[in-house]
Amino acid sequence: MKLVEPSLSEQTYETLREAILTGRIPGDTLWSDREIAARMQFSRTPIRDAVQRLAAEGLVEVIPRRGTRVLPLRTEDVREIHQIARALELEAATIIARLPERDLSAIEAAVIGMEEAIARADREEWVVADAAFHHAVVHGCGNGRLARLYDAQRSLTDRARYFALYLRELPVRSAEEHREMLNAIKVCDATRLATLYREHWDRTTKELLELVERHGTTVPVKAQ
């Protein structure tokens, strides 16, 4: 089967999105289509298409006659997106726990990926596995509308993860909590699952709020 290559517009979007998430284009950066096209070596048409998508996701804003501004990550953004993400994902996890037949292989693989990344102190692999866990839970519950609502916030939740990646301690406890969540799903313990989600999201939200307040909103995730 022949693999379909992503379109130029999709490549441009993914490249810009990654640059914003990883801090290579910091918050409050203001640039024109011409400037970003020269920097990223893309033509201006796919740049404009990508900017529209990124604006819809809350990562940038278009300022008439001035250019495109990367929005800084604010404490209210972290608080609100975590409240939404926790509610949606807990509902998805509870649905999965109660299914008579369920495939937990993707969730299990993500947990193992986190644990292996922690053992190697590989933060970048950890954040990929962490995102895979949340995606597997949300998309494994069978509720397409719930998944679409979650995905609409995905860029902001991913950005919060990347912002903290090199500012926080190695997320050993987070990996342990995800293993505990998986175990609660396996034994269909909805009460335990709700407690784990509340404790995990409360802890990580508090941690992120402190990091945003302490380090500002324009600090690159990783020193270049």
CSV table of N, CA, C and O in Angstrom, one decimal, residues 48-135:
chain,number,residue,atom,x,y,z
A,48,ARG,N,-0.1,31.1,5.0
A,48,ARG,CA,-1.4,31.8,5.4
A,48,ARG,C,-2.4,30.7,5.8
A,48,ARG,O,-3.2,30.9,6.7
A,49,ASP,N,-2.5,29.6,5.1
A,49,ASP,CA,-3.4,28.5,5.5
A,49,ASP,C,-3.1,28.0,6.9
A,49,ASP,O,-4.0,27.7,7.7
A,50,ALA,N,-1.8,27.8,7.1
A,50,ALA,CA,-1.4,27.3,8.4
A,50,ALA,C,-1.7,28.3,9.6
A,50,ALA,O,-2.1,27.9,10.6
A,51,VAL,N,-1.5,29.5,9.3
A,51,VAL,CA,-1.8,30.6,10.3
A,51,VAL,C,-3.3,30.6,10.7
A,51,VAL,O,-3.6,30.7,11.8
A,52,GLN,N,-4.1,30.4,9.7
A,52,GLN,CA,-5.6,30.3,10.0
A,52,GLN,C,-5.9,29.2,10.9
A,52,GLN,O,-6.7,29.3,11.8
A,53,ARG,N,-5.3,28.0,10.7
A,53,ARG,CA,-5.5,26.8,11.5
A,53,ARG,C,-5.0,27.1,12.9
A,53,ARG,O,-5.6,26.8,13.9
A,54,LEU,N,-3.8,27.7,13.0
A,54,LEU,CA,-3.2,27.9,14.3
A,54,LEU,C,-4.0,29.0,15.1
A,54,LEU,O,-4.1,28.9,16.3
A,55,ALA,N,-4.6,29.9,14.4
A,55,ALA,CA,-5.4,31.0,15.1
A,55,ALA,C,-6.7,30.3,15.6
A,55,ALA,O,-7.1,30.6,16.7
A,56,ALA,N,-7.2,29.4,14.9
A,56,ALA,CA,-8.4,28.7,15.3
A,56,ALA,C,-8.2,27.9,16.6
A,56,ALA,O,-9.0,27.6,17.4
A,57,GLU,N,-6.9,27.4,16.7
A,57,GLU,CA,-6.5,26.6,17.9
A,57,GLU,C,-6.0,27.4,19.1
A,57,GLU,O,-5.7,26.9,20.1
A,58,GLY,N,-6.0,28.7,18.9
A,58,GLY,CA,-5.6,29.6,20.0
A,58,GLY,C,-4.1,29.8,20.2
A,58,GLY,O,-3.7,30.2,21.3
A,59,LEU,N,-3.3,29.4,19.2
A,59,LEU,CA,-1.9,29.5,19.3
A,59,LEU,C,-1.3,30.9,18.8
A,59,LEU,O,-0.3,31.3,19.3
A,60,VAL,N,-2.0,31.5,17.9
A,60,VAL,CA,-1.6,32.8,17.3
A,60,VAL,C,-2.8,33.7,17.1
A,60,VAL,O,-4.0,33.2,17.2
A,61,GLU,N,-2.5,34.9,16.9
A,61,GLU,CA,-3.6,35.9,16.5
A,61,GLU,C,-3.1,36.7,15.3
A,61,GLU,O,-1.9,37.0,15.2
A,62,VAL,N,-4.0,37.0,14.4
A,62,VAL,CA,-3.6,37.8,13.2
A,62,VAL,C,-3.9,39.3,13.5
A,62,VAL,O,-5.1,39.6,13.8
A,63,ILE,N,-3.0,40.1,13.5
A,63,ILE,CA,-3.1,41.5,13.7
A,63,ILE,C,-3.1,42.3,12.4
A,63,ILE,O,-2.1,42.3,11.7
A,64,PRO,N,-4.2,42.9,12.0
A,64,PRO,CA,-4.3,43.5,10.7
A,64,PRO,C,-3.2,44.6,10.5
A,64,PRO,O,-2.9,45.3,11.4
A,65,ARG,N,-2.6,44.5,9.3
A,65,ARG,CA,-1.5,45.4,8.9
A,65,ARG,C,-0.2,45.3,9.7
A,65,ARG,O,0.7,46.1,9.5
A,66,ARG,N,-0.2,44.3,10.6
A,66,ARG,CA,1.0,44.2,11.4
A,66,ARG,C,1.7,42.8,11.3
A,66,ARG,O,2.9,42.7,11.2
A,67,GLY,N,0.8,41.8,11.2
A,67,GLY,CA,1.4,40.4,11.1
A,67,GLY,C,0.7,39.4,12.0
A,67,GLY,O,-0.4,39.6,12.5
A,68,THR,N,1.4,38.3,12.3
A,68,THR,CA,0.9,37.3,13.1
A,68,THR,C,1.7,37.2,14.4
A,68,THR,O,2.9,37.2,14.4
A,69,ARG,N,1.0,37.2,15.5
A,69,ARG,CA,1.6,37.2,16.8
A,69,ARG,C,1.3,35.8,17.5
A,69,ARG,O,0.2,35.3,17.5
A,70,VAL,N,2.4,35.2,18.0
A,70,VAL,CA,2.3,34.0,18.8
A,70,VAL,C,1.8,34.4,20.2
A,70,VAL,O,2.4,35.2,20.8
A,71,LEU,N,0.7,33.8,20.6
A,71,LEU,CA,0.1,34.2,21.8
A,71,LEU,C,0.9,33.5,23.0
A,71,LEU,O,1.3,32.4,22.9
A,72,PRO,N,1.2,34.3,24.0
A,72,PRO,CA,1.9,33.7,25.2
A,72,PRO,C,1.0,32.8,25.9
A,72,PRO,O,-0.3,32.8,25.9
A,73,LEU,N,1.6,31.8,26.6
A,73,LEU,CA,0.8,30.9,27.5
A,73,LEU,C,0.6,31.6,28.8
A,73,LEU,O,1.5,32.0,29.5
A,74,ARG,N,-0.7,31.8,29.1
A,74,ARG,CA,-1.1,32.5,30.3
A,74,ARG,C,-1.6,31.6,31.4
A,74,ARG,O,-2.1,30.5,31.1
A,75,THR,N,-1.6,32.1,32.6
A,75,THR,CA,-2.0,31.2,33.7
A,75,THR,C,-3.5,30.8,33.6
A,75,THR,O,-3.9,29.7,33.9
A,76,GLU,N,-4.3,31.8,33.1
A,76,GLU,CA,-5.8,31.5,32.9
A,76,GLU,C,-6.0,30.4,31.8
A,76,GLU,O,-6.9,29.6,31.9
A,77,ASP,N,-5.1,30.4,30.8
A,77,ASP,CA,-5.2,29.4,29.8
A,77,ASP,C,-4.9,28.0,30.4
A,77,ASP,O,-5.6,27.1,30.1
A,78,VAL,N,-3.8,27.9,31.2
A,78,VAL,CA,-3.5,26.6,31.8
A,78,VAL,C,-4.6,26.1,32.7
A,78,VAL,O,-5.0,25.0,32.6
A,79,ARG,N,-5.2,27.0,33.5
A,79,ARG,CA,-6.2,26.6,34.4
A,79,ARG,C,-7.5,26.1,33.7
A,79,ARG,O,-8.0,25.1,34.0
A,80,GLU,N,-7.9,26.9,32.7
A,80,GLU,CA,-9.1,26.6,31.9
A,80,GLU,C,-8.9,25.3,31.1
A,80,GLU,O,-9.8,24.4,31.1
A,81,ILE,N,-7.8,25.2,30.4
A,81,ILE,CA,-7.7,24.0,29.5
A,81,ILE,C,-7.5,22.7,30.3
A,81,ILE,O,-8.0,21.6,29.9
A,82,HIS,N,-6.9,22.8,31.5
A,82,HIS,CA,-6.8,21.7,32.4
A,82,HIS,C,-8.2,21.2,32.9
A,82,HIS,O,-8.4,20.0,33.1
A,83,GLN,N,-9.0,22.2,33.3
A,83,GLN,CA,-10.3,21.9,33.7
A,83,GLN,C,-11.1,21.1,32.7
A,83,GLN,O,-11.8,20.1,32.9
A,84,ILE,N,-11.0,21.6,31.4
A,84,ILE,CA,-11.8,21.0,30.3
A,84,ILE,C,-11.2,19.6,30.0
A,84,ILE,O,-11.9,18.6,29.9
A,85,ALA,N,-9.9,19.5,29.9
A,85,ALA,CA,-9.2,18.3,29.6
A,85,ALA,C,-9.5,17.2,30.6
A,85,ALA,O,-9.8,16.0,30.3
A,86,ARG,N,-9.4,17.6,31.9
A,86,ARG,CA,-9.7,16.6,32.9
A,86,ARG,C,-11.1,16.0,32.9
A,86,ARG,O,-11.3,14.8,33.0
A,87,ALA,N,-12.1,16.9,32.7
A,87,ALA,CA,-13.5,16.5,32.6
A,87,ALA,C,-13.7,15.6,31.5
A,87,ALA,O,-14.4,14.5,31.6
A,88,LEU,N,-13.2,15.9,30.3
A,88,LEU,CA,-13.4,15.1,29.1
A,88,LEU,C,-12.7,13.8,29.2
A,88,LEU,O,-13.3,12.7,28.9
A,89,GLU,N,-11.5,13.8,29.7
A,89,GLU,CA,-10.7,12.5,29.7
A,89,GLU,C,-11.2,11.6,30.8
A,89,GLU,O,-11.2,10.4,30.6
A,90,LEU,N,-11.6,12.2,31.9
A,90,LEU,CA,-12.1,11.3,33.0
A,90,LEU,C,-13.4,10.6,32.5
A,90,LEU,O,-13.6,9.4,32.8
A,91,GLU,N,-14.2,11.3,31.8
A,91,GLU,CA,-15.5,10.7,31.2
A,91,GLU,C,-15.1,9.6,30.3
A,91,GLU,O,-15.7,8.5,30.3
A,92,ALA,N,-14.1,9.8,29.4
A,92,ALA,CA,-13.7,8.8,28.4
A,92,ALA,C,-13.1,7.6,29.2
A,92,ALA,O,-13.4,6.5,28.8
A,93,ALA,N,-12.3,7.8,30.2
A,93,ALA,CA,-11.7,6.7,30.9
A,93,ALA,C,-12.7,5.9,31.6
A,93,ALA,O,-12.7,4.7,31.7
A,94,THR,N,-13.7,6.6,32.2
A,94,THR,CA,-14.8,5.9,32.9
A,94,THR,C,-15.6,5.0,31.9
A,94,THR,O,-16.0,3.9,32.2
A,95,ILE,N,-15.9,5.6,30.7
A,95,ILE,CA,-16.6,4.8,29.7
A,95,ILE,C,-15.8,3.5,29.4
A,95,ILE,O,-16.4,2.4,29.3
A,96,ILE,N,-14.5,3.7,29.1
A,96,ILE,CA,-13.7,2.5,28.8
A,96,ILE,C,-13.7,1.5,29.9
A,96,ILE,O,-13.8,0.3,29.7
A,97,ALA,N,-13.6,2.0,31.2
A,97,ALA,CA,-13.5,1.0,32.3
A,97,ALA,C,-14.8,0.2,32.4
A,97,ALA,O,-14.8,-1.0,32.8
A,98,ARG,N,-15.9,0.7,31.9
A,98,ARG,CA,-17.2,0.0,32.0
A,98,ARG,C,-17.6,-0.8,30.8
A,98,ARG,O,-18.6,-1.4,30.7
A,99,LEU,N,-16.7,-0.7,29.7
A,99,LEU,CA,-17.1,-1.4,28.5
A,99,LEU,C,-16.9,-2.9,28.7
A,99,LEU,O,-15.9,-3.4,29.4
A,100,PRO,N,-17.8,-3.8,28.3
A,100,PRO,CA,-17.7,-5.2,28.5
A,100,PRO,C,-16.5,-5.8,27.7
A,100,PRO,O,-15.8,-6.7,28.1
A,101,GLU,N,-16.1,-5.2,26.6
A,101,GLU,CA,-15.0,-5.6,25.8
A,101,GLU,C,-14.2,-4.3,25.4
A,101,GLU,O,-14.8,-3.4,24.9
A,102,ARG,N,-12.9,-4.3,25.8
A,102,ARG,CA,-12.1,-3.1,25.5
A,102,ARG,C,-10.7,-3.5,25.1
A,102,ARG,O,-10.2,-4.5,25.6
A,103,ASP,N,-10.1,-2.7,24.3
A,103,ASP,CA,-8.7,-2.9,23.9
A,103,ASP,C,-7.9,-1.9,24.5
A,103,ASP,O,-7.9,-0.7,24.2
A,104,LEU,N,-7.1,-2.3,25.5
A,104,LEU,CA,-6.2,-1.3,26.3
A,104,LEU,C,-4.8,-1.3,25.8
A,104,LEU,O,-3.9,-0.7,26.5
A,105,SER,N,-4.5,-1.9,24.7
A,105,SER,CA,-3.1,-2.1,24.2
A,105,SER,C,-2.5,-0.7,24.0
A,105,SER,O,-1.3,-0.5,24.3
A,106,ALA,N,-3.2,0.2,23.4
A,106,ALA,CA,-2.6,1.5,23.1
A,106,ALA,C,-2.3,2.3,24.4
A,106,ALA,O,-1.2,3.0,24.5
A,107,ILE,N,-3.2,2.2,25.3
A,107,ILE,CA,-3.0,2.9,26.6
A,107,ILE,C,-1.8,2.2,27.3
A,107,ILE,O,-0.9,2.9,27.9
A,108,GLU,N,-1.8,0.9,27.3
A,108,GLU,CA,-0.7,0.2,28.0
A,108,GLU,C,0.7,0.5,27.3
A,108,GLU,O,1.7,0.7,28.0
A,109,ALA,N,0.7,0.6,26.0
A,109,ALA,CA,1.9,0.9,25.3
A,109,ALA,C,2.4,2.3,25.7
A,109,ALA,O,3.6,2.5,25.8
A,110,ALA,N,1.5,3.2,25.8
A,110,ALA,CA,1.9,4.6,26.2
A,110,ALA,C,2.5,4.7,27.6
A,110,ALA,O,3.4,5.4,27.8
A,111,VAL,N,1.9,3.9,28.5
A,111,VAL,CA,2.4,3.9,29.9
A,111,VAL,C,3.8,3.3,29.9
A,111,VAL,O,4.7,3.8,30.5
A,112,ILE,N,4.0,2.2,29.2
A,112,ILE,CA,5.3,1.6,29.1
A,112,ILE,C,6.3,2.6,28.5
A,112,ILE,O,7.5,2.7,28.9
A,113,GLY,N,5.9,3.3,27.4
A,113,GLY,CA,6.7,4.3,26.8
A,113,GLY,C,7.1,5.4,27.8
A,113,GLY,O,8.3,5.8,27.8
A,114,MET,N,6.2,5.8,28.7
A,114,MET,CA,6.6,6.8,29.7
A,114,MET,C,7.6,6.2,30.7
A,114,MET,O,8.6,6.9,31.0
A,115,GLU,N,7.3,5.0,31.1
A,115,GLU,CA,8.2,4.4,32.1
A,115,GLU,C,9.6,4.2,31.5
A,115,GLU,O,10.6,4.5,32.2
A,116,GLU,N,9.7,3.8,30.3
A,116,GLU,CA,11.0,3.6,29.7
A,116,GLU,C,11.7,4.9,29.4
A,116,GLU,O,13.0,5.0,29.6
A,117,ALA,N,11.0,6.0,29.1
A,117,ALA,CA,11.6,7.3,28.9
A,117,ALA,C,12.1,7.8,30.2
A,117,ALA,O,13.2,8.4,30.2
A,118,ILE,N,11.4,7.6,31.3
A,118,ILE,CA,11.8,8.1,32.6
A,118,ILE,C,13.1,7.3,33.0
A,118,ILE,O,14.0,8.0,33.5
A,119,ALA,N,13.2,6.1,32.7
A,119,ALA,CA,14.3,5.3,33.0
A,119,ALA,C,15.6,5.8,32.3
A,119,ALA,O,16.7,5.7,32.8
A,120,ARG,N,15.4,6.4,31.1
A,120,ARG,CA,16.5,6.9,30.4
A,120,ARG,C,16.6,8.5,30.6
A,120,ARG,O,17.5,9.1,30.0
A,121,ALA,N,15.8,9.0,31.4
A,121,ALA,CA,15.7,10.5,31.6
A,121,ALA,C,15.6,11.2,30.3
A,121,ALA,O,16.1,12.3,30.1
A,122,ASP,N,14.7,10.6,29.4
A,122,ASP,CA,14.5,11.2,28.1
A,122,ASP,C,13.2,12.0,28.1
A,122,ASP,O,12.1,11.4,27.9
A,123,ARG,N,13.3,13.3,28.3
A,123,ARG,CA,12.1,14.1,28.5
A,123,ARG,C,11.3,14.2,27.2
A,123,ARG,O,10.0,14.2,27.2
A,124,GLU,N,11.9,14.2,26.0
A,124,GLU,CA,11.2,14.4,24.8
A,124,GLU,C,10.4,13.1,24.4
A,124,GLU,O,9.3,13.2,24.0
A,125,GLU,N,11.0,12.0,24.7
A,125,GLU,CA,10.2,10.7,24.5
A,125,GLU,C,9.1,10.6,25.5
A,125,GLU,O,8.0,10.1,25.2
A,126,TRP,N,9.4,11.1,26.7
A,126,TRP,CA,8.3,11.0,27.7
A,126,TRP,C,7.1,11.8,27.3
A,126,TRP,O,6.0,11.4,27.4
A,127,VAL,N,7.3,13.1,26.8
A,127,VAL,CA,6.2,13.9,26.5
A,127,VAL,C,5.4,13.3,25.3
A,127,VAL,O,4.2,13.5,25.2
A,128,VAL,N,6.1,12.6,24.4
A,128,VAL,CA,5.4,12.0,23.3
A,128,VAL,C,4.5,10.8,23.8
A,128,VAL,O,3.3,10.7,23.4
A,129,ALA,N,5.1,10.0,24.7
A,129,ALA,CA,4.3,8.9,25.3
A,129,ALA,C,3.1,9.5,26.2
A,129,ALA,O,2.0,8.9,26.2
A,130,ASP,N,3.4,10.6,26.9
A,130,ASP,CA,2.3,11.2,27.7
A,130,ASP,C,1.1,11.6,26.8
A,130,ASP,O,0.0,11.3,27.1
A,131,ALA,N,1.4,12.3,25.7
A,131,ALA,CA,0.4,12.7,24.8
A,131,ALA,C,-0.3,11.5,24.2
A,131,ALA,O,-1.6,11.5,24.0
A,132,ALA,N,0.4,10.4,23.9
A,132,ALA,CA,-0.2,9.2,23.3
A,132,ALA,C,-1.2,8.6,24.3
A,132,ALA,O,-2.2,8.0,23.9
A,133,PHE,N,-0.8,8.6,25.6
A,133,PHE,CA,-1.7,8.1,26.6
A,133,PHE,C,-3.1,8.8,26.6
A,133,PHE,O,-4.1,8.2,26.5
A,134,HIS,N,-3.0,10.1,26.7
A,134,HIS,CA,-4.3,10.9,26.7
A,134,HIS,C,-5.1,10.7,25.4
A,134,HIS,O,-6.3,10.6,25.4
A,135,HIS,N,-4.4,10.7,24.3
A,135,HIS,CA,-5.1,10.4,23.0
A,135,HIS,C,-5.7,9.0,23.0
A,135,HIS,O,-6.9,8.9,22.5
